[in-house]
PDB file of C-alpha atoms and ligand atoms in Angstrom:
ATOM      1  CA  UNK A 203     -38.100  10.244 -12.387  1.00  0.00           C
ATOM      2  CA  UNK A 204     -34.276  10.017 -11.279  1.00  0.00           C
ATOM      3  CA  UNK A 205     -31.925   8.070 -13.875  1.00  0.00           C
ATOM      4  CA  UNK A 206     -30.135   5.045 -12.398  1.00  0.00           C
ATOM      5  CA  UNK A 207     -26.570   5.897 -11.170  1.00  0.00           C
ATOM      6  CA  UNK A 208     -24.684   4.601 -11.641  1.00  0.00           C
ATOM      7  CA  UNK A 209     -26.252   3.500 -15.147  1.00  0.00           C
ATOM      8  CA  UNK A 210     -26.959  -0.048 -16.402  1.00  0.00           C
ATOM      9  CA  UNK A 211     -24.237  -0.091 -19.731  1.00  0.00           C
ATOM     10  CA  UNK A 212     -22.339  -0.517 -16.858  1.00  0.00           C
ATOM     11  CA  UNK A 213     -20.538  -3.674 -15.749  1.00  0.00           C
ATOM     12  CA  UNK A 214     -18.530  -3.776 -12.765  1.00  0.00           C
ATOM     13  CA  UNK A 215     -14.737  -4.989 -12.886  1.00  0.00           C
ATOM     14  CA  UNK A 216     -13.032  -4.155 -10.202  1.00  0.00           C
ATOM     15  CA  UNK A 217     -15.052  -3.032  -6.480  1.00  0.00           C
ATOM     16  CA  UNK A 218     -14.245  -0.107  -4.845  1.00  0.00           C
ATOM     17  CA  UNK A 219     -13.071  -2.021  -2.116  1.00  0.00           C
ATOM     18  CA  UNK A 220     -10.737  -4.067  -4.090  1.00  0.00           C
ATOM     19  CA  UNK A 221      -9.423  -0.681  -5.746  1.00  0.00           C
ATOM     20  CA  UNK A 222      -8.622   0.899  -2.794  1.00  0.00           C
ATOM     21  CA  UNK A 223      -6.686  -2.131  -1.081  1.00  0.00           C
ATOM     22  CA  UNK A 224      -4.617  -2.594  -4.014  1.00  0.00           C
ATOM     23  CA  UNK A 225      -3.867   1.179  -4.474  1.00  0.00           C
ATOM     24  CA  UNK A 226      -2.778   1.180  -0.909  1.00  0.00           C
ATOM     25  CA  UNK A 227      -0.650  -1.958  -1.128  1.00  0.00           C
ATOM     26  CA  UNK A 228       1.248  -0.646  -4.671  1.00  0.00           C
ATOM     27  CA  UNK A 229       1.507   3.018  -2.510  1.00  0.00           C
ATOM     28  CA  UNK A 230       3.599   0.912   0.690  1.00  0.00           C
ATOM     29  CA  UNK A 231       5.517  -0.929  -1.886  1.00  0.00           C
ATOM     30  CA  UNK A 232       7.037   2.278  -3.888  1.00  0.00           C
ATOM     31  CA  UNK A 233       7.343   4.027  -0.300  1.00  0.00           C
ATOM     32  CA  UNK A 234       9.536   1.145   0.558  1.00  0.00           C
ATOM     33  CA  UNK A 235      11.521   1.281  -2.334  1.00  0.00           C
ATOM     34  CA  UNK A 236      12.104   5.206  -2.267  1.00  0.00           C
ATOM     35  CA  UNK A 237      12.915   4.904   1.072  1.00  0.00           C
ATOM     36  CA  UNK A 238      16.484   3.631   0.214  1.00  0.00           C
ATOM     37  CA  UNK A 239      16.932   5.381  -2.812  1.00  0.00           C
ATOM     38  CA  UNK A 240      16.193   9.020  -1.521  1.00  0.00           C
ATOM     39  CA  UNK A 241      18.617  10.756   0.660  1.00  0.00           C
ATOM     40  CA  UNK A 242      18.385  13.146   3.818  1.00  0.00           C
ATOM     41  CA  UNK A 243      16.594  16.132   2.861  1.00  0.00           C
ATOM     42  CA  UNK A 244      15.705  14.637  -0.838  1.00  0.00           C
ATOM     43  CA  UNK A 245      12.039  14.869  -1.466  1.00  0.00           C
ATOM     44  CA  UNK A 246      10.321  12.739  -4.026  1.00  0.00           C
ATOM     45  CA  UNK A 247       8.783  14.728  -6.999  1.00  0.00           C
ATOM     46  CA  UNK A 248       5.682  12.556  -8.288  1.00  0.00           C
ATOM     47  CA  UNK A 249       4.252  13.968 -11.556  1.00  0.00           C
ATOM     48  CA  UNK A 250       0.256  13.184 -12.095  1.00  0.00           C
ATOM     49  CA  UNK A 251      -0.971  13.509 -15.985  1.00  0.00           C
ATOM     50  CA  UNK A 252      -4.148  15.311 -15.936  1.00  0.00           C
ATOM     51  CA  UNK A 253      -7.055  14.557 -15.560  1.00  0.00           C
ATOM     52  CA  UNK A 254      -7.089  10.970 -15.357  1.00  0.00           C
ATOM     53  CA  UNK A 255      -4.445  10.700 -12.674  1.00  0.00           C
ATOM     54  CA  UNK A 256      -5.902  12.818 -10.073  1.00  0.00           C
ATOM     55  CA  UNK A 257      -7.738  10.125  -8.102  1.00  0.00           C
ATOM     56  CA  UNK A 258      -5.011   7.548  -8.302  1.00  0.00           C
ATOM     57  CA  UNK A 259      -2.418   9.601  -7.365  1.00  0.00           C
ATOM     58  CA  UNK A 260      -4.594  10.978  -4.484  1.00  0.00           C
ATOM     59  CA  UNK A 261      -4.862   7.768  -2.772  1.00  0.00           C
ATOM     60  CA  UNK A 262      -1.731   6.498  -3.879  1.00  0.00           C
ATOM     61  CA  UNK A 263       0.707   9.177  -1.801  1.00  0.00           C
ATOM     62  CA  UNK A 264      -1.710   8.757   0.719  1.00  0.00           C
ATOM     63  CA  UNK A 265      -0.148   5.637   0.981  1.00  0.00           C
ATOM     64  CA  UNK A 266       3.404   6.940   0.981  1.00  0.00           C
ATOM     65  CA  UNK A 267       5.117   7.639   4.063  1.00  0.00           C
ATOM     66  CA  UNK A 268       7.983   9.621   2.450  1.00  0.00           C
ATOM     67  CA  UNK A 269       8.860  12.788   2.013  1.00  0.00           C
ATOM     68  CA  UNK A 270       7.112  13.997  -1.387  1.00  0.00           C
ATOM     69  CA  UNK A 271       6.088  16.593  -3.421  1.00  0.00           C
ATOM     70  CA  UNK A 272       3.317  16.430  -6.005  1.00  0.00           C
ATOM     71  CA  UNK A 273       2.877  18.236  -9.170  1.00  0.00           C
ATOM     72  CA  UNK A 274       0.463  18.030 -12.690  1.00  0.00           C
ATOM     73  CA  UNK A 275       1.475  17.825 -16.562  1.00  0.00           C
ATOM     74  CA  UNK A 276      -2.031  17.746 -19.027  1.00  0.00           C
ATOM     75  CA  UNK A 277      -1.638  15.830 -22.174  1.00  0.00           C
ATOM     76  CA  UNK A 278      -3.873  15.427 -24.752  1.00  0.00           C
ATOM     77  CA  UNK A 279      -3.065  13.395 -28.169  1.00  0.00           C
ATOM     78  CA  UNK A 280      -4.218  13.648 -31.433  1.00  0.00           C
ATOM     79  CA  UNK A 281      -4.224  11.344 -34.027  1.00  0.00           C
ATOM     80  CA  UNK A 282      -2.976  12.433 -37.673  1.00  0.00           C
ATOM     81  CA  UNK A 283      -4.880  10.606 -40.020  1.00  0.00           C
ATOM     82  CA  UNK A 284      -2.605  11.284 -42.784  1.00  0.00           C
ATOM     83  CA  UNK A 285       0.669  10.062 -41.240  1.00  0.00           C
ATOM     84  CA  UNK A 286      -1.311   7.675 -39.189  1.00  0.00           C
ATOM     85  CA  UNK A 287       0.872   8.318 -36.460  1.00  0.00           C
ATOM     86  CA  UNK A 288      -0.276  10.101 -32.792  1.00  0.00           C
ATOM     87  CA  UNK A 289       1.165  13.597 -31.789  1.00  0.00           C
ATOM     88  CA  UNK A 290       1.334  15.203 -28.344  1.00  0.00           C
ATOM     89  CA  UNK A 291       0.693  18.154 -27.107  1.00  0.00           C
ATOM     90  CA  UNK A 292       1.148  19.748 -23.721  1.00  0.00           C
ATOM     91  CA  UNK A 293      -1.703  21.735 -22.230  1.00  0.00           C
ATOM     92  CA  UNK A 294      -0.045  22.224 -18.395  1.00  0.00           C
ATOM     93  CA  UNK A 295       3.489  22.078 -18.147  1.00  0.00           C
ATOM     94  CA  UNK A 296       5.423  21.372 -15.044  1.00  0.00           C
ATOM     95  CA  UNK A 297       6.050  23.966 -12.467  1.00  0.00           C
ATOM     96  CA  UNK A 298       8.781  22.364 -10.766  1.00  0.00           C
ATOM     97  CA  UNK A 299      11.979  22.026 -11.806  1.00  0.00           C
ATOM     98  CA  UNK A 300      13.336  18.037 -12.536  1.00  0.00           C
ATOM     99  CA  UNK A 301      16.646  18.446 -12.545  1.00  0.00           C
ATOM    100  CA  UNK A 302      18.647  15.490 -10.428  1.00  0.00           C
ATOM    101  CA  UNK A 303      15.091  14.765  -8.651  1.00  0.00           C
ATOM    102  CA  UNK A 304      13.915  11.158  -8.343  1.00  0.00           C
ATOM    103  CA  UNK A 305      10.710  11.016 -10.604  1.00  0.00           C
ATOM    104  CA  UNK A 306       7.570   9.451 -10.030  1.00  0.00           C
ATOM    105  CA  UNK A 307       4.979   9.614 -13.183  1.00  0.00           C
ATOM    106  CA  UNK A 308       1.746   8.561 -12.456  1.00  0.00           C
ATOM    107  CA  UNK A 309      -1.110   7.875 -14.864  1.00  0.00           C
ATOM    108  CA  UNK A 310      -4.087   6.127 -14.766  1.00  0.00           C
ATOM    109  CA  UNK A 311      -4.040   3.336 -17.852  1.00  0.00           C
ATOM    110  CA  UNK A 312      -1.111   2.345 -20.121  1.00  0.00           C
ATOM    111  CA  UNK A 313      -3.125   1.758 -23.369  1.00  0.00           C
ATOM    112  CA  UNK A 314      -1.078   2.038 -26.681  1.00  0.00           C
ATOM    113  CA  UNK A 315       1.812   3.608 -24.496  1.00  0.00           C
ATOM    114  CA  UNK A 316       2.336   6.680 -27.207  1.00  0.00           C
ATOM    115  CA  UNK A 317       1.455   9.725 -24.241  1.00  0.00           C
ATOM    116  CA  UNK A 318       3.375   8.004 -21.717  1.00  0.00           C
ATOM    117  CA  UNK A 319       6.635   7.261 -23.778  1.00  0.00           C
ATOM    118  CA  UNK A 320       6.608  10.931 -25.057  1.00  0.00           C
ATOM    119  CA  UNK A 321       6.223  12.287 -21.580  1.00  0.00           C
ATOM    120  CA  UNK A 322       8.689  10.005 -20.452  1.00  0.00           C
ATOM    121  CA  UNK A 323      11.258  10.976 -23.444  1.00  0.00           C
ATOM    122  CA  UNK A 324      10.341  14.765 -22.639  1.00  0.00           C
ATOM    123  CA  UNK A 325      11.179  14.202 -18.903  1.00  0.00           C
ATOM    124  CA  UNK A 326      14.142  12.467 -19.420  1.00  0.00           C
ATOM    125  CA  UNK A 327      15.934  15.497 -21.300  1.00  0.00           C
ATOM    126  CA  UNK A 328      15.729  17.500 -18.166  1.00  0.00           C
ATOM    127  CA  UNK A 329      18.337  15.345 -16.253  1.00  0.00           C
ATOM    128  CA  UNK A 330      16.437  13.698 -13.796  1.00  0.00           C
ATOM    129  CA  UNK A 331      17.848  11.688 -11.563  1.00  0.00           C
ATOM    130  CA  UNK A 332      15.826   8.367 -12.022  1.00  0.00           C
ATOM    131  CA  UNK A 333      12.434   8.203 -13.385  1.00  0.00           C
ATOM    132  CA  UNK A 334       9.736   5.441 -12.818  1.00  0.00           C
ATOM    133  CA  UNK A 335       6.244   4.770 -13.778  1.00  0.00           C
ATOM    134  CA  UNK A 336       2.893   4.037 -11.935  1.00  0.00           C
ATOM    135  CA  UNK A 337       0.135   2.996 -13.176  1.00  0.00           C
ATOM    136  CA  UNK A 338      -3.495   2.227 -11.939  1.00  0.00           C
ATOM    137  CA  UNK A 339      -4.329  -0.090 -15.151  1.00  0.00           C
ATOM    138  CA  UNK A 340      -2.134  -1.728 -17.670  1.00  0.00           C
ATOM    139  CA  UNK A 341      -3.865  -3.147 -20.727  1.00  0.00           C
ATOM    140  CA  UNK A 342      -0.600  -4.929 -22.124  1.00  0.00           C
ATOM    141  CA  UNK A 343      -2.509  -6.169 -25.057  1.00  0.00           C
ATOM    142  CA  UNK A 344      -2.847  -2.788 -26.902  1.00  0.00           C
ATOM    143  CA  UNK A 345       0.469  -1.668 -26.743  1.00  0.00           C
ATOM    144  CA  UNK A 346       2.106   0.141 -29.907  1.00  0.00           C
ATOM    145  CA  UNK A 347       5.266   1.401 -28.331  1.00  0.00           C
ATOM    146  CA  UNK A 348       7.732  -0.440 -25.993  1.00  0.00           C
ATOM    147  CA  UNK A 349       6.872   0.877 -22.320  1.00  0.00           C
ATOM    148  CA  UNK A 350       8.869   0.204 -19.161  1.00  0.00           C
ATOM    149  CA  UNK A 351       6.456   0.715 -16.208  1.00  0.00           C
ATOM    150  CA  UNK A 352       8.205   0.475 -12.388  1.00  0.00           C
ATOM    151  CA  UNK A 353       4.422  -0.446 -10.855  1.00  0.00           C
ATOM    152  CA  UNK A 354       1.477  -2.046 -12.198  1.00  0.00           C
ATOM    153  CA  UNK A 355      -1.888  -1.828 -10.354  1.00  0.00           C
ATOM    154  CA  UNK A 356      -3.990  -3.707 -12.584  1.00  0.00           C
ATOM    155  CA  UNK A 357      -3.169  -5.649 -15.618  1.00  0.00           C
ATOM    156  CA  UNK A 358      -6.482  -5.782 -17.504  1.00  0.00           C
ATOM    157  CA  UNK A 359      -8.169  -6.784 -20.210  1.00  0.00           C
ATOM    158  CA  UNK A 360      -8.703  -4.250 -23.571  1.00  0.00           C
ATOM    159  CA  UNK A 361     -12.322  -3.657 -22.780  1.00  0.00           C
ATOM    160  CA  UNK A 362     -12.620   0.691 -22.217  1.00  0.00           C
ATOM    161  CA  UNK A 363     -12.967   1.113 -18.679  1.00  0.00           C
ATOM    162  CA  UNK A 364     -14.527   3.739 -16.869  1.00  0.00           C
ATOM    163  CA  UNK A 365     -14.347   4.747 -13.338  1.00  0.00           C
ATOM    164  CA  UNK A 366     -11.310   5.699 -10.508  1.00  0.00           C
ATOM    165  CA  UNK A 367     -10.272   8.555 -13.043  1.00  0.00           C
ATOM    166  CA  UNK A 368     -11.067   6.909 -16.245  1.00  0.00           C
ATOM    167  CA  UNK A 369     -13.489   8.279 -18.138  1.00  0.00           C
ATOM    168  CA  UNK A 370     -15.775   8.067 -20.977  1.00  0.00           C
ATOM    169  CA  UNK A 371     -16.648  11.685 -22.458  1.00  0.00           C
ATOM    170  CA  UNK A 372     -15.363  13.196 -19.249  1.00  0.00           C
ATOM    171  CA  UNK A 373     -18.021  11.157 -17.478  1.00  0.00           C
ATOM    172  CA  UNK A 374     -18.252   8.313 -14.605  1.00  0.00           C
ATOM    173  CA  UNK A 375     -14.375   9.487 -13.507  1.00  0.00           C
ATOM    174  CA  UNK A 376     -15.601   9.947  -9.707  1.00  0.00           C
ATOM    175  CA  UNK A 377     -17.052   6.601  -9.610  1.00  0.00           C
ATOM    176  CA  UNK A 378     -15.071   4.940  -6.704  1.00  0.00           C
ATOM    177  CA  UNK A 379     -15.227   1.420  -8.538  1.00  0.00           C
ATOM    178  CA  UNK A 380     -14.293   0.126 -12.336  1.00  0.00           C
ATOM    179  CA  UNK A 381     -16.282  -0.725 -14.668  1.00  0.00           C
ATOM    180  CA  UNK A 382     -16.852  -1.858 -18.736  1.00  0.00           C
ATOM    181  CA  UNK A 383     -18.861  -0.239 -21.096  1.00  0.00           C
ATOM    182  CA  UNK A 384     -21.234  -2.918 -22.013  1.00  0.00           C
ATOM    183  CA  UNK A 385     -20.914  -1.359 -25.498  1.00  0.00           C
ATOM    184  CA  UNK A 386     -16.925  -1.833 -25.869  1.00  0.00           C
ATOM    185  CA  UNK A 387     -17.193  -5.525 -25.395  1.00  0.00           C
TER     186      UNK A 387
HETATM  187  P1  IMP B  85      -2.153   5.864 -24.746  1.00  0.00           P
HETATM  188  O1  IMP B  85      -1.458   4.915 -23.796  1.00  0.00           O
HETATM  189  O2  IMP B  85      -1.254   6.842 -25.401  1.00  0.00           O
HETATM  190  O3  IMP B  85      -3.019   5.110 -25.722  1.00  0.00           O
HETATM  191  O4  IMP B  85      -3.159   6.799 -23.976  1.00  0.00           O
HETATM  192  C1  IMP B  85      -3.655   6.470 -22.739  1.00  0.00           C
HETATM  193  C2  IMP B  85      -4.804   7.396 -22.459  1.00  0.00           C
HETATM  194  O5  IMP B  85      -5.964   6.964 -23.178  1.00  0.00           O
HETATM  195  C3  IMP B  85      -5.169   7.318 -20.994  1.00  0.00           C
HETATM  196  O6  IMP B  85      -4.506   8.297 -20.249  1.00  0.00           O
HETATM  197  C4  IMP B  85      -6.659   7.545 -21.027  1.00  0.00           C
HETATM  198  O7  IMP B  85      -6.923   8.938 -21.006  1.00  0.00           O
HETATM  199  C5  IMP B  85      -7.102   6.996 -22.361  1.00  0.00           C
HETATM  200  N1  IMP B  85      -7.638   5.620 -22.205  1.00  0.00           N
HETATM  201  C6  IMP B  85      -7.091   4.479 -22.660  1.00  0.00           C
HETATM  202  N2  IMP B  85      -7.834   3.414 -22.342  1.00  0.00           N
HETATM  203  C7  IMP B  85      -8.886   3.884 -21.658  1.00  0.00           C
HETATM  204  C8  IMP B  85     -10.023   3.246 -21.028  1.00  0.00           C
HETATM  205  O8  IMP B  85     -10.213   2.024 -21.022  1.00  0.00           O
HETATM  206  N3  IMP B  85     -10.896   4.085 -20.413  1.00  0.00           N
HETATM  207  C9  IMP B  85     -10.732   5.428 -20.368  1.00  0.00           C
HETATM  208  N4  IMP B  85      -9.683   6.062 -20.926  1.00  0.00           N
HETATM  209  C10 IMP B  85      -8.764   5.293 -21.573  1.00  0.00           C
HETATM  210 MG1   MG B  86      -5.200  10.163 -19.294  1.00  0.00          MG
END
């Protein structure tokens, strides 16, 4: 017997449809604001975090009629129970260089804020020439660190979320919708 995809402990949030119009609105929006901010031969450099990012982003300079380029950081925090504080590490570094580039990160949800503002910090010592943030979902609620973000897709709620990227155990990210864990309400 095939298992119900996607599965009932599901609820939806957010359609696909309603997803994708809004990604493609926010991607007009920061092509119209680059547009006077980059000069002749300047390219954009947008930076997606890994692996969340990957389907945002992918729609989102799809949206973009400027001249970009696109490149990957991975992430991954750990708690330290100890010092009850988060560390980062960096699993994929950037390949291109940042130096007096406009900077684009994208992410896929702003939760506590503790990966983005170290990336951010990290970027920011290699001289960029502006950097701003997009992301797909902002839950404002559980922030634990002051975070300046450029472009906001969704402000939501602090239920977890899976779907467009998000994921829960590395599953449900392709699912073109969001949706709550029943469980996390
Ligand atoms: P933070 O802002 O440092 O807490 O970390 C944000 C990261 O936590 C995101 O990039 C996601 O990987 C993960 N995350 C936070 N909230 C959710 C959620 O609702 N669903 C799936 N992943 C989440
Ligand atoms: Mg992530």
């Amino acid at each position: 017997m095939n298992t119900p995809f996607p599965p009932p402990d599901l609820t939806p949030v957010f359609s696909p449809e309603v997803v994708a119009q809004r990604v493609k609105d926010l991607g007009t929006q920061i092509a119209t604001d680059y547009r006077s901010l980059l000069e002749p031969q300047e390219l954009l450099l947008t930076i997606g975090i890994l692996n969340g990012a990957f389907i945002f982003l992918a729609d989102l300079v799809r949206a973009m009629d400027i001249p970009l380029e696109i490149d990957f950081v991975r992430l991954t925090s750990y708690q330290d129970r100890l010092e009850s504080s988060n560390y980062v590490v960096m699993l994929k570094n950037l390949e291109k260089e940042i130096k007096n580039r406009h900077v684009l990160v994208v992410e896929d949800i702003a939760d506590c804020g503790l990966t983005l503002s170290w990336l951010l910090d990290y970027l920011r010592q290699m001289g960029p020439k502006s950097i701003r943030l997009a992301v797909a979902f902002n839950k404002e609620e559980r922030r634990r660190v002051e975070l300046a973000i450029d472009y906001v897709g969704f402000n939501v709620e602090k239920d977890f979320l899976v779907g467009y990227g998000l994921d829960f155990a590395q599953s449900y990210r392709h699912l073109p919708g969001v949706h709550k864990l029943k469980a996390s309400s």
